[in-house]
Short mmCIF file of C-alpha atoms in Angstrom, two decimals:
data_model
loop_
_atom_site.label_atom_id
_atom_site.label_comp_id
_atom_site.label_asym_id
_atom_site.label_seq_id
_atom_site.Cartn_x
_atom_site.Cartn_y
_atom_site.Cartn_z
CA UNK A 1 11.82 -32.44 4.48
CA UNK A 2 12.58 -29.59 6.64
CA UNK A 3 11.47 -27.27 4.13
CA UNK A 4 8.16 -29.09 4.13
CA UNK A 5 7.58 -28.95 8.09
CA UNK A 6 8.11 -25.34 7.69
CA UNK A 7 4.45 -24.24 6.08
CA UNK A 8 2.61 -27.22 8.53
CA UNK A 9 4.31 -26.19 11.91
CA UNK A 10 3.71 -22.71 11.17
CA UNK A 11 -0.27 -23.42 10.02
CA UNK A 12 -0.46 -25.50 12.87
CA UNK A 13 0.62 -22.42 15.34
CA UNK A 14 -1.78 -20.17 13.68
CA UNK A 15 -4.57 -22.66 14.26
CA UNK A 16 -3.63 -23.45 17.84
CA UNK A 17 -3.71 -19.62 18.61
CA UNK A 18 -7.34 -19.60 17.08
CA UNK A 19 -8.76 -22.35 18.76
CA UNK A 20 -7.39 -20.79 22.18
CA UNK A 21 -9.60 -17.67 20.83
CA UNK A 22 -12.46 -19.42 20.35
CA UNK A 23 -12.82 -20.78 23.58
CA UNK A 24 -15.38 -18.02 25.46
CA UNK A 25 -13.56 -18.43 28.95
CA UNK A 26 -9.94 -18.12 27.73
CA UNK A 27 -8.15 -14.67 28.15
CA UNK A 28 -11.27 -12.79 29.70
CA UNK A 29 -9.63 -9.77 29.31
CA UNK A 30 -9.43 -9.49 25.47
CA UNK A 31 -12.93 -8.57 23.99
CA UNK A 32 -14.63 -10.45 20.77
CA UNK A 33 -13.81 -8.11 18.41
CA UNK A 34 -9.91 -8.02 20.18
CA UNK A 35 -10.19 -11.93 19.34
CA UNK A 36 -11.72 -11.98 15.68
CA UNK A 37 -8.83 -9.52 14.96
CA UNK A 38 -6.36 -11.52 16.47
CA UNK A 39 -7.24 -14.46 14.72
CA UNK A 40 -7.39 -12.85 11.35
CA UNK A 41 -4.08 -11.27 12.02
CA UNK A 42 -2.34 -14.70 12.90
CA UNK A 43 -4.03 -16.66 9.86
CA UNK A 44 -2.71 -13.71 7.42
CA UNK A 45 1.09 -13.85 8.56
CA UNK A 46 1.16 -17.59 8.72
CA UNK A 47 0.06 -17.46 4.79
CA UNK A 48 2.44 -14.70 3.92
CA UNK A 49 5.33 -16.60 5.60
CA UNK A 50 4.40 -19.83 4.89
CA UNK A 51 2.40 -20.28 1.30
CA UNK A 52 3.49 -19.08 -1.93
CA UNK A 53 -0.37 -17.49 -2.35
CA UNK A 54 0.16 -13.64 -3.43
CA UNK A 55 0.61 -11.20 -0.71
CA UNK A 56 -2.24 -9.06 -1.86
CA UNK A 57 -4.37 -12.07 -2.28
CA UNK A 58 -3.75 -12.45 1.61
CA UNK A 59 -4.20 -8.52 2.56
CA UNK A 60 -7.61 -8.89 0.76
CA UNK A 61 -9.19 -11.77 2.38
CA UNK A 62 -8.04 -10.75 5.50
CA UNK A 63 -9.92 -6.84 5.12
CA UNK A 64 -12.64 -8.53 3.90
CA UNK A 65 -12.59 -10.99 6.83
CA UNK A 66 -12.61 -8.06 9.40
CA UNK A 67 -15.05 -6.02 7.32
CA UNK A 68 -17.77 -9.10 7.12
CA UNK A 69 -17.17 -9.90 10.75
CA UNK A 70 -18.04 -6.09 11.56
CA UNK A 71 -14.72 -5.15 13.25
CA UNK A 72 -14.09 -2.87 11.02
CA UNK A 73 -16.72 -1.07 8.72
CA UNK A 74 -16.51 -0.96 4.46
CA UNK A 75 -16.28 2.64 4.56
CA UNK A 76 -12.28 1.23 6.70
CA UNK A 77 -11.63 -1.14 4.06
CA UNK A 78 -12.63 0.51 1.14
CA UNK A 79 -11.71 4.48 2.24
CA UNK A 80 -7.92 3.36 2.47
CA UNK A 81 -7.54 3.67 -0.82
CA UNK A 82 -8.27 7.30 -0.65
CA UNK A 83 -5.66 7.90 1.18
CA UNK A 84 -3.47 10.82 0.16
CA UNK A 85 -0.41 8.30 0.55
CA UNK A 86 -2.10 6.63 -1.63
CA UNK A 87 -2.50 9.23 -3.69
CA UNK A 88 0.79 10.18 -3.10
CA UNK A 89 2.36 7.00 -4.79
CA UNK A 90 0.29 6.99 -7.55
CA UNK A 91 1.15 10.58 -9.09
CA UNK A 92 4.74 9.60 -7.85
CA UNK A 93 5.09 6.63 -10.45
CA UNK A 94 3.55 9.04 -13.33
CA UNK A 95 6.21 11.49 -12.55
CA UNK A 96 8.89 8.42 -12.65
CA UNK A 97 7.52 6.97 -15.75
CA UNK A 98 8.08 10.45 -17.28
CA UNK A 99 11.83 10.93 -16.33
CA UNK A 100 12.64 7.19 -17.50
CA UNK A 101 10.53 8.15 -20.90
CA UNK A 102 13.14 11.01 -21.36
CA UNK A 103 16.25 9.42 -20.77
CA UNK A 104 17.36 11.63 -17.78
CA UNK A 105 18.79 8.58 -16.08
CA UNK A 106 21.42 7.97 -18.25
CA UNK A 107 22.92 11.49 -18.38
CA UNK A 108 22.48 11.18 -14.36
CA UNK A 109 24.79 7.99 -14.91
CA UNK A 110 27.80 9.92 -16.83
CA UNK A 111 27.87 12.86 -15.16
CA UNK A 112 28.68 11.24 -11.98
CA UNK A 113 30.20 7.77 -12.48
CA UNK A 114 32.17 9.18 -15.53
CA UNK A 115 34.28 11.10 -12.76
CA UNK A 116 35.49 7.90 -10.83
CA UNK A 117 39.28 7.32 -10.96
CA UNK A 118 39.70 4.66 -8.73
CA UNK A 119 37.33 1.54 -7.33
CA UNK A 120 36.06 3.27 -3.85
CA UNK A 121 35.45 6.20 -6.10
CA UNK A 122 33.13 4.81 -8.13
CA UNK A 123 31.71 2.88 -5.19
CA UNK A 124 31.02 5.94 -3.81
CA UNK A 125 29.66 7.77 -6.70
CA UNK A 126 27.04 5.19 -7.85
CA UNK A 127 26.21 5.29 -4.26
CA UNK A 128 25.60 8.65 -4.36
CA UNK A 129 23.69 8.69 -7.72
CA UNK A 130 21.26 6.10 -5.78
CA UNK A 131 20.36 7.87 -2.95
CA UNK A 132 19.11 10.93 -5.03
CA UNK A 133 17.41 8.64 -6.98
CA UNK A 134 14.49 8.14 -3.79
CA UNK A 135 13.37 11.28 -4.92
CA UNK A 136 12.62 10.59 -7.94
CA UNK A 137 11.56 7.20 -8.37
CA UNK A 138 9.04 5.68 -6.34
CA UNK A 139 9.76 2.06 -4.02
CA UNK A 140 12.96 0.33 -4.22
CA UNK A 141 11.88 -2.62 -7.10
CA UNK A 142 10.97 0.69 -9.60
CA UNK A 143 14.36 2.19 -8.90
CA UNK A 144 16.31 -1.20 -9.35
CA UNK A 145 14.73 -0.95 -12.71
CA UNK A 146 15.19 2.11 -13.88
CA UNK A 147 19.29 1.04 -11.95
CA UNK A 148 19.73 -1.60 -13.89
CA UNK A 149 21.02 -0.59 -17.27
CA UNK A 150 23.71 1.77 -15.89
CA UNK A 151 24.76 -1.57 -13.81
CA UNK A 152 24.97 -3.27 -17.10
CA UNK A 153 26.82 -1.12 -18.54
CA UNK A 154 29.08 -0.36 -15.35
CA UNK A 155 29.86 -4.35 -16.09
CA UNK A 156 30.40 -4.30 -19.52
CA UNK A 157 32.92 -1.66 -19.18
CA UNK A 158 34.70 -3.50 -16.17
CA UNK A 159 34.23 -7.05 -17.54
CA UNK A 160 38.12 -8.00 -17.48
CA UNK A 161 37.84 -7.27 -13.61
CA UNK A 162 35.10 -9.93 -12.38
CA UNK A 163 35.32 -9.40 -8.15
CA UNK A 164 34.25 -5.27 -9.25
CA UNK A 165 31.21 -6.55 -11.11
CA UNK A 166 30.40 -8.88 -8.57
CA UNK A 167 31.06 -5.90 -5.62
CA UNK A 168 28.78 -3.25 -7.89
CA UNK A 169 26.28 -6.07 -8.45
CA UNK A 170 26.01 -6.34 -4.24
CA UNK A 171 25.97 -2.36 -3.91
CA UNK A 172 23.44 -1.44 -6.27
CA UNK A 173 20.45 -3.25 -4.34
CA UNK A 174 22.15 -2.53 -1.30
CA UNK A 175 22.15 1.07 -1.17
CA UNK A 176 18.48 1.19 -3.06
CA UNK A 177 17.31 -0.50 -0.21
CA UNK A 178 18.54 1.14 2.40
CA UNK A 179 18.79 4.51 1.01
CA UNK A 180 14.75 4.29 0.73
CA UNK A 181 14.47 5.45 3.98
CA UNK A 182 15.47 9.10 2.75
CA UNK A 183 11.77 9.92 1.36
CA UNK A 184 7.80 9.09 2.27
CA UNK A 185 7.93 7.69 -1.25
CA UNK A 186 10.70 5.54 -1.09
CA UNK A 187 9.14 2.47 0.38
CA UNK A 188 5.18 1.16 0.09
CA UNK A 189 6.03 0.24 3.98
CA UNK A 190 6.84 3.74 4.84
CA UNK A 191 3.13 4.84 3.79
CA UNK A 192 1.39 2.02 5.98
CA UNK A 193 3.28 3.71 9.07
CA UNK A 194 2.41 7.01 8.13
CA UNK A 195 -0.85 5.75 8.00
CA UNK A 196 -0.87 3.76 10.94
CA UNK A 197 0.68 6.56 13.05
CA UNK A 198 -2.25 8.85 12.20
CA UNK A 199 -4.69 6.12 13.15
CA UNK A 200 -3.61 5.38 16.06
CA UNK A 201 -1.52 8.45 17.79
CA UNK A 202 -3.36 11.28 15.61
CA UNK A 203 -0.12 12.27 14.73
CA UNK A 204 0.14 13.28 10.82
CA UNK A 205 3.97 12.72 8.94
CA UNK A 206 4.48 14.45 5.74
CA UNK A 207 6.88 14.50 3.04
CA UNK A 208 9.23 17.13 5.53
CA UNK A 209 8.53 15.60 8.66
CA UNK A 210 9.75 11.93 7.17
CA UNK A 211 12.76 13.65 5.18
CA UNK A 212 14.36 15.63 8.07
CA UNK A 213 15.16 12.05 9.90
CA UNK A 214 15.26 9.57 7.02
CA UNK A 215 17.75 11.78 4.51
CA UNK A 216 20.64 11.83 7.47
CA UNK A 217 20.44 8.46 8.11
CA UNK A 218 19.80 7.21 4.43
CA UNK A 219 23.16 8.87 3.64
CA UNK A 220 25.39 7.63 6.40
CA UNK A 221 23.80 4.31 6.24
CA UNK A 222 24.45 3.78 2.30
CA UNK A 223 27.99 5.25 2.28
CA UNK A 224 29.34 2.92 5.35
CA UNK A 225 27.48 0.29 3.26
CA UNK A 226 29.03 0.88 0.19
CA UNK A 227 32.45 0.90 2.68
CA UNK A 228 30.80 -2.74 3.98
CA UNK A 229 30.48 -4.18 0.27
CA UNK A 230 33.98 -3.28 -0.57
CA UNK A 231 35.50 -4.82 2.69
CA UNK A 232 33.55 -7.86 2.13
CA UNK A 233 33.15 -8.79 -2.00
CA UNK A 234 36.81 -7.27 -2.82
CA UNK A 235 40.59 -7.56 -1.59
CA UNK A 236 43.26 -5.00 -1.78
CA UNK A 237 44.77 -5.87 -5.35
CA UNK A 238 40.86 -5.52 -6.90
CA UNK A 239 40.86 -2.34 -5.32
CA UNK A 240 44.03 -1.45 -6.90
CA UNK A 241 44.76 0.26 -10.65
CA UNK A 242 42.45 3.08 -12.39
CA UNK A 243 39.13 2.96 -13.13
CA UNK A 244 37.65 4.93 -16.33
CA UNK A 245 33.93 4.19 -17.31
CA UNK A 246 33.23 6.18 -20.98
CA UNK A 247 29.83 7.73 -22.00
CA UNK A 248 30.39 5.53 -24.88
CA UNK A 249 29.87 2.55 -22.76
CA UNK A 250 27.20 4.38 -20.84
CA UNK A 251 25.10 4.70 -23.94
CA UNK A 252 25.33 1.04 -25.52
CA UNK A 253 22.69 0.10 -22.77
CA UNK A 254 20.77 3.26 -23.24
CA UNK A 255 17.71 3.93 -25.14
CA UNK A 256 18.09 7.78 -25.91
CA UNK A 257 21.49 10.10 -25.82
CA UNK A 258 23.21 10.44 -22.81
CA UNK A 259 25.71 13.26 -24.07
CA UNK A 260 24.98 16.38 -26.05
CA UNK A 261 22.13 19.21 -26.02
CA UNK A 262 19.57 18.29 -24.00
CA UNK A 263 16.00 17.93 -25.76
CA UNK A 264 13.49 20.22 -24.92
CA UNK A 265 11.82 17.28 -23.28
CA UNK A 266 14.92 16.54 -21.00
CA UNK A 267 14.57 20.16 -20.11
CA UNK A 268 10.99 20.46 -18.70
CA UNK A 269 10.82 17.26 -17.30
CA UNK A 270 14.04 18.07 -15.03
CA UNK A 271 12.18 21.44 -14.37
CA UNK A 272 9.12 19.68 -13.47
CA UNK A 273 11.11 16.80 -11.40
CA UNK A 274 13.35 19.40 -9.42
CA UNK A 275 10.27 22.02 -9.00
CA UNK A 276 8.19 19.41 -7.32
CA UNK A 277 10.78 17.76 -5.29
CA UNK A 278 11.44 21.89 -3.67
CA UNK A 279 7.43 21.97 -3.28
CA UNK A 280 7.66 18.65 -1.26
CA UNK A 281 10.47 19.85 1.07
CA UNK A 282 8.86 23.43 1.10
CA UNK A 283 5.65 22.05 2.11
CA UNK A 284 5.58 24.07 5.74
CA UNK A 285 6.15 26.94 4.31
CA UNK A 286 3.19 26.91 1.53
CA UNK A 287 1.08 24.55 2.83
CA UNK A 288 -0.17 22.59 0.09
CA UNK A 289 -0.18 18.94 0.86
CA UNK A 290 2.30 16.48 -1.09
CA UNK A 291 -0.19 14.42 -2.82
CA UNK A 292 -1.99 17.95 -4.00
CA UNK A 293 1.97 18.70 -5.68
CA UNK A 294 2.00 15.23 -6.84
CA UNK A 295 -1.25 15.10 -8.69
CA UNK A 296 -0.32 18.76 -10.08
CA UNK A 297 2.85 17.62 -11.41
CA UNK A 298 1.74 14.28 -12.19
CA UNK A 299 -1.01 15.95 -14.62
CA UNK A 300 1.69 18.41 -16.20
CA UNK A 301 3.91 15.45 -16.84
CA UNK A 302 1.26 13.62 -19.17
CA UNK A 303 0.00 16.59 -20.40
CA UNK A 304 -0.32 16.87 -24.05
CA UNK A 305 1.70 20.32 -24.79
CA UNK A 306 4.39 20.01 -21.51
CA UNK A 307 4.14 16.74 -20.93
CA UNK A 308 6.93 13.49 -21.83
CA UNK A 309 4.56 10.30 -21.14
CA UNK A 310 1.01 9.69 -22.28
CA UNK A 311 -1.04 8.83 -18.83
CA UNK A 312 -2.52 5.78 -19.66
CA UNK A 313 1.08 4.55 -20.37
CA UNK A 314 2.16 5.99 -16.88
CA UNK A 315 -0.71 4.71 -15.36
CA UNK A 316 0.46 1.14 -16.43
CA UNK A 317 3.52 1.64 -14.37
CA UNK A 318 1.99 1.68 -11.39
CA UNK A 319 1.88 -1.13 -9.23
CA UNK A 320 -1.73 -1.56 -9.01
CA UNK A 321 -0.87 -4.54 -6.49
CA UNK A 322 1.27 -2.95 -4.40
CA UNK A 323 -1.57 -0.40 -3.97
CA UNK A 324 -4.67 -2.88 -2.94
CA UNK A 325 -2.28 -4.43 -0.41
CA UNK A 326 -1.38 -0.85 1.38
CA UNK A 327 -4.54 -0.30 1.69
CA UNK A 328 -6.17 -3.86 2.81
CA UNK A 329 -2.85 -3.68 5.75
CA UNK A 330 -3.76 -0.20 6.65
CA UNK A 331 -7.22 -1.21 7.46
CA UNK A 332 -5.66 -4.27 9.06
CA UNK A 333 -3.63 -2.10 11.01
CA UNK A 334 -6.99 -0.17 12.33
CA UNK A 335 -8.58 -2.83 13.26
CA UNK A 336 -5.37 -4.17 15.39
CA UNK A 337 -5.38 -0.56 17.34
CA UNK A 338 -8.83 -0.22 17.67
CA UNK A 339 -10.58 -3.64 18.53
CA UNK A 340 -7.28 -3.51 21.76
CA UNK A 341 -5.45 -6.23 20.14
CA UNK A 342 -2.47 -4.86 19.92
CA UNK A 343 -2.51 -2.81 23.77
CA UNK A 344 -3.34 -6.49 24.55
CA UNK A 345 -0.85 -8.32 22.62
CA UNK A 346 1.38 -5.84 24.60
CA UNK A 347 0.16 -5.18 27.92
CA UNK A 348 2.63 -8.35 28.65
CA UNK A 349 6.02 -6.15 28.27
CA UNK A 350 7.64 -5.66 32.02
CA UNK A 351 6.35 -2.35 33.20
CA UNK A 352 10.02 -0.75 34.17
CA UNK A 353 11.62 -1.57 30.55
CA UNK A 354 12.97 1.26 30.03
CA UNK A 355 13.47 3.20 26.22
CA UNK A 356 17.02 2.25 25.86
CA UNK A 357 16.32 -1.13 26.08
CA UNK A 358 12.71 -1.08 24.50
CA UNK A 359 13.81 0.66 21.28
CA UNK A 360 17.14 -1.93 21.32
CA UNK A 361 14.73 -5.13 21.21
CA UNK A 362 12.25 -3.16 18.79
CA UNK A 363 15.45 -2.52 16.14
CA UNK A 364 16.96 -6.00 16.96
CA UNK A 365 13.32 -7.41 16.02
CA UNK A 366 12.70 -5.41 12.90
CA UNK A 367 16.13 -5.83 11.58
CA UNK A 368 15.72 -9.81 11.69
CA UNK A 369 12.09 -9.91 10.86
CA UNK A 370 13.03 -10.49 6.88
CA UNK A 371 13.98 -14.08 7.92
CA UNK A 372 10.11 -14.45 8.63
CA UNK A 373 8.39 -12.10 6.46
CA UNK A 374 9.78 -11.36 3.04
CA UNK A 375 7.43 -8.71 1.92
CA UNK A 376 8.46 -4.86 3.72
CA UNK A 377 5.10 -3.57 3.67
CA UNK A 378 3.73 -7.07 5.34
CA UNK A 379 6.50 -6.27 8.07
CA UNK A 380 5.16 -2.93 8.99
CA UNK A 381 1.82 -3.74 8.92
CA UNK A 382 2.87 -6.53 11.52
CA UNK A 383 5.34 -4.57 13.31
CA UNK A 384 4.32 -1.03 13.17
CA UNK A 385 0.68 -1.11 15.49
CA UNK A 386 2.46 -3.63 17.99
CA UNK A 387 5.20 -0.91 18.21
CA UNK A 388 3.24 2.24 18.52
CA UNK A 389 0.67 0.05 21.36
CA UNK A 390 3.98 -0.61 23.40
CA UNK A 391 6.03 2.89 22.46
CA UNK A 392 4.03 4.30 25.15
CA UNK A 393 3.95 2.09 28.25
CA UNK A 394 8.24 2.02 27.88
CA UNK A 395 7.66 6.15 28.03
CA UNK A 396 8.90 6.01 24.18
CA UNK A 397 7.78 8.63 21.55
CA UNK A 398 5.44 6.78 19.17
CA UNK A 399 6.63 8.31 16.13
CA UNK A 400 10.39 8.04 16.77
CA UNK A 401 9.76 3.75 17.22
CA UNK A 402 7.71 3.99 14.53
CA UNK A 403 10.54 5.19 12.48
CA UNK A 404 13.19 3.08 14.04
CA UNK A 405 11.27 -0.16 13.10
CA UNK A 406 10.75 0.85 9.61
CA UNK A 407 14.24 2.14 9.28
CA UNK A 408 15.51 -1.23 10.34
CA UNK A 409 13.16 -3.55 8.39
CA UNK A 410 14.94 -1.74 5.57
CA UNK A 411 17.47 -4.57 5.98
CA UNK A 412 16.63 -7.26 3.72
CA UNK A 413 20.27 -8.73 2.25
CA UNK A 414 20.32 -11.92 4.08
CA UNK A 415 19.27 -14.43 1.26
CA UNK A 416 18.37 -14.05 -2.58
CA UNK A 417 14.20 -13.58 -2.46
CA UNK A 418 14.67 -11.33 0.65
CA UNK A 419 13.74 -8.37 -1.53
CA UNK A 420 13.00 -7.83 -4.52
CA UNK A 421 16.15 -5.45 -5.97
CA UNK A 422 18.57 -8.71 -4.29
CA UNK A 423 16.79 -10.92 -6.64
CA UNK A 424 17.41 -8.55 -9.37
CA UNK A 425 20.70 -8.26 -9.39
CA UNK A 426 21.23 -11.88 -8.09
CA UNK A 427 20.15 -13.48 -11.73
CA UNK A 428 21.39 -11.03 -14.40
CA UNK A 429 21.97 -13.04 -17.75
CA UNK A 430 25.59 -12.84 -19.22
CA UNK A 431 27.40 -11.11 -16.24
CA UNK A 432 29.10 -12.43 -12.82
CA UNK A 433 26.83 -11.66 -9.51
CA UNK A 434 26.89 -12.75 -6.22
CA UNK A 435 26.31 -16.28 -4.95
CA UNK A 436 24.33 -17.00 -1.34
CA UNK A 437 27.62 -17.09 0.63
CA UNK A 438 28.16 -13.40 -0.65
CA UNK A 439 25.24 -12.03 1.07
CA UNK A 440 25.22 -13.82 3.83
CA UNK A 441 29.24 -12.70 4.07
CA UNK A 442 28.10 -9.11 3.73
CA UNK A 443 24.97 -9.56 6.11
CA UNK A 444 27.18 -10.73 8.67
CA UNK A 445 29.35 -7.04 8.92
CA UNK A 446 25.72 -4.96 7.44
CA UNK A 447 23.25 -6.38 9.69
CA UNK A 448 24.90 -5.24 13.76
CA UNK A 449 25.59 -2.41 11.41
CA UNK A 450 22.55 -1.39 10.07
CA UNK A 451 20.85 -1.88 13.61
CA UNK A 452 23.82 -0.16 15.70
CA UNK A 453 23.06 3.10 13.10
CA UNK A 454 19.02 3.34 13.63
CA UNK A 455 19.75 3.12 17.56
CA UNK A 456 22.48 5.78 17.08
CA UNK A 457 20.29 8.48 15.39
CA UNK A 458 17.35 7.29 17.20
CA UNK A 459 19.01 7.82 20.64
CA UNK A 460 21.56 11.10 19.65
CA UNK A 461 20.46 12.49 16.35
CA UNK A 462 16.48 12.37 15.32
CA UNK A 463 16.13 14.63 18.82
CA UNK A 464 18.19 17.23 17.20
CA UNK A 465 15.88 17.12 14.12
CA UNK A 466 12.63 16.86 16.39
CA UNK A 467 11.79 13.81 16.66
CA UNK A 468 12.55 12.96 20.58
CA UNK A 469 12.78 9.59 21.79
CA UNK A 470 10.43 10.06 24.43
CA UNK A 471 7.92 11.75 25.58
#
């Protein structure tokens, strides 16, 4: 029963707002293209929390609605998928379908699991191994696939110890999704902010600016989580006696050699990966933008005499979806900044809250907001405009509570279908995972956690790395 009121006392909230929109002398101050926005906006995040209909079903019709209604113009809608984010992604999953095609992952897996002696050792290690792997693989449900086999094999190898498997099957989507933050590319969400800040502030993030803030916090974050899963999934005598994991066992779940020469394919394609990556984080030095490298090494990766993939079968890696709903938000978001909705939807906030408090409630908000929306990128595009509108009034820099919020809504462990690597790993055939009162055991220790850490280099360390918290 309960779970039916949910979808009818949400619809009827959304409706109720509308109807207080439509009437001409209610809230004179909010203009009628402030009020066809606002109206879309509700109507779109009552169906993405409330109705199973796709999220980029939603996204559409609600661009669409805005475009028809003339708040924002086709050349909005339709020019967000030009983006260079965009863009960006795009030549991003190429270069990842090229480095699975070769079989890199694997020999990533032995050289640095196949070193663990004990159980926070290898904790640590596959931690480790996942971080780097934001660089390399685009948004966290690509690198819980490419993840997965080494997990399985991780299991296989450890199957006469059953609280480990269940303790590496809660790490591995733990630290891929909060280890995203490291890199532009690591999250669809962290392009719609990008995107979003540009609109509305005119200030641009690249691949350097994001990665001088993200990386610090993306390692400490993932290593005291990896600390986190082992306090909460395991007790002393699990965490007790050696730990050996063989290439041999490595290998069973992989599809091409993980030991020996390396192929001449293996070669250039870790040339190409690690040249491109150095062009990203070089980028204020040479200029060139990151979507320019990205294409460029996205084209020598499926070329004929260098390359490891054909392109159309890279192309059919990306998530086309994903893509179309970026794109339909960031036009969303547009429309939210410029029609005044969201200065408006804000212009309520007590005039003397101060940063320290206004960036608390902001984190607080963002860390919980997976309860209500389930998709990251729909959380930004909800979050991120309100947050940037209200960054300024509360004397906050715009970029730095841009970042906080998306570094928060990186925390999405609460239930199974938060995200999509904790479904993943939740239902994998033939080997122990984690029940509901795991993650919500885990949650209860990651969550104050997770939010206590964004505040903390928000406050003390981003400013060092120039990103102030005010302005």
């Amino acid at each position: 029963m309960t779970a039916n009121l949910r979808p009818t006392a949400v619809l009827c909230a959304a409706l109720s707002l509308c109807a207080v929109l439509a009437v001409p002398g209610a809230l004179p101050s909010l203009g009628g293209d402030a009020r066809l926005t606002l109206a879309v906006f509700a109507l779109a995040t009552c169906a993405w929390i409330a109705t199973p209909v796709d999220d980029t079903y939603i996204a559409l019709g609600a661009g669409l609605a805005l475009t028809v209604t003339g708040v924002i113009s086709s050349d909005t809608l339709f020019g967000a998928l030009g983006e260079p984010t965009v863009w960006l992604l795009i030549c991003a999953f190429v270069l990842a379908a090229a480095v699975t095609r070769t079989g890199l992952a694997g020999r990533a897996a032995v050289f640095l699991v196949g070193g663990a002696r004990s159980v926070r050792q290898l904790a640590h290690l596959v931690t480790a191994a996942l971080v780097v792997t934001a660089f390399a693989v685009p948004a966290t449900s690509g690198r819980a696939a490419l993840a997965l086999p080494v997990f399985l094999a991780l299991a296989h190898a450890l199957a006469d110890r059953e609280r480990l498997v269940v303790m590496l099957a809660l790490l591995f989507p733990t630290v891929i999704l909060l280890s995203a933050v490291a890199t532009l590319i690591g999250a669809g969400a962290h392009l719609i902010t990008v995107s979003v800040l540009w609109e509305a502030t005119g200030d641009r993030i690249g691949f350097t600016e994001w990665l001088l803030p993200g990386l610090p916090l993306a390692v400490v974050s993932s290593h005291l989580a990896a600390e986190a899963v082992l306090l909460t999934s395991t007790r002393r005598a699990d965490r007790k006696g050696p730990v050996r994991v063989t290439p041999k066992e490595i290998q069973r779940h992989a599809d091409s050699p993980v030991t020996g020469p390396w192929t001449q394919g293996e070669k250039r394609c870790a040339l190409l990966l690690a040249t491109v990556v150095a062009l990203w984080c070089g980028e204020p030095l040479h200029g060139v933008p990151p979507a320019v490298v990205a294409l460029i090494g996205a084209v020598v990766a499926a070329s004929p005499a260098l390359g490891t993939v054909r392109l159309k079968d890279a192309l059919r890696t990306v998530p086309w979806s994903l893509l179309l709903f970026m794109a339909a938000t960031m036009a969303m978001g547009v429309a939210l900044a410029d029609s005044g909705a969201a200065a408006w939807l804000v212009s309520g906030l007590p005039p003397d809250l101060g940063p320290a408090v206004f960036l608390t409630v902001v984190v607080v908000v963002s860390t919980a907001a997976h309860l209500v929306l389930q998709s990251r990128s729909a959380r930004s595009s909800v979050l991120v405009p309100l947050v940037i509108a209200a960054a300024t009034g509360a004397g906050v820099n715009p970029v730095a509570a841009a970042l906080a919020s998306t570094a928060a809504a990186g925390f999405c462990h609460t239930l199974p279908a938060s995200a999509k690597p904790v479904t993943l790993f939740a239902e994998v055939p033939g080997v122990p995972t984690y029940a509901p009162r795991d993650l919500l055991r885990l949650s209860a220790v990651l969550a104050p956690l997770t939010a206590a850490l964004v505040l903390f280099f928000a406050a003390a360390v981003w400013p060092l790395l120039g990103v102030p918290l005010t302005r």
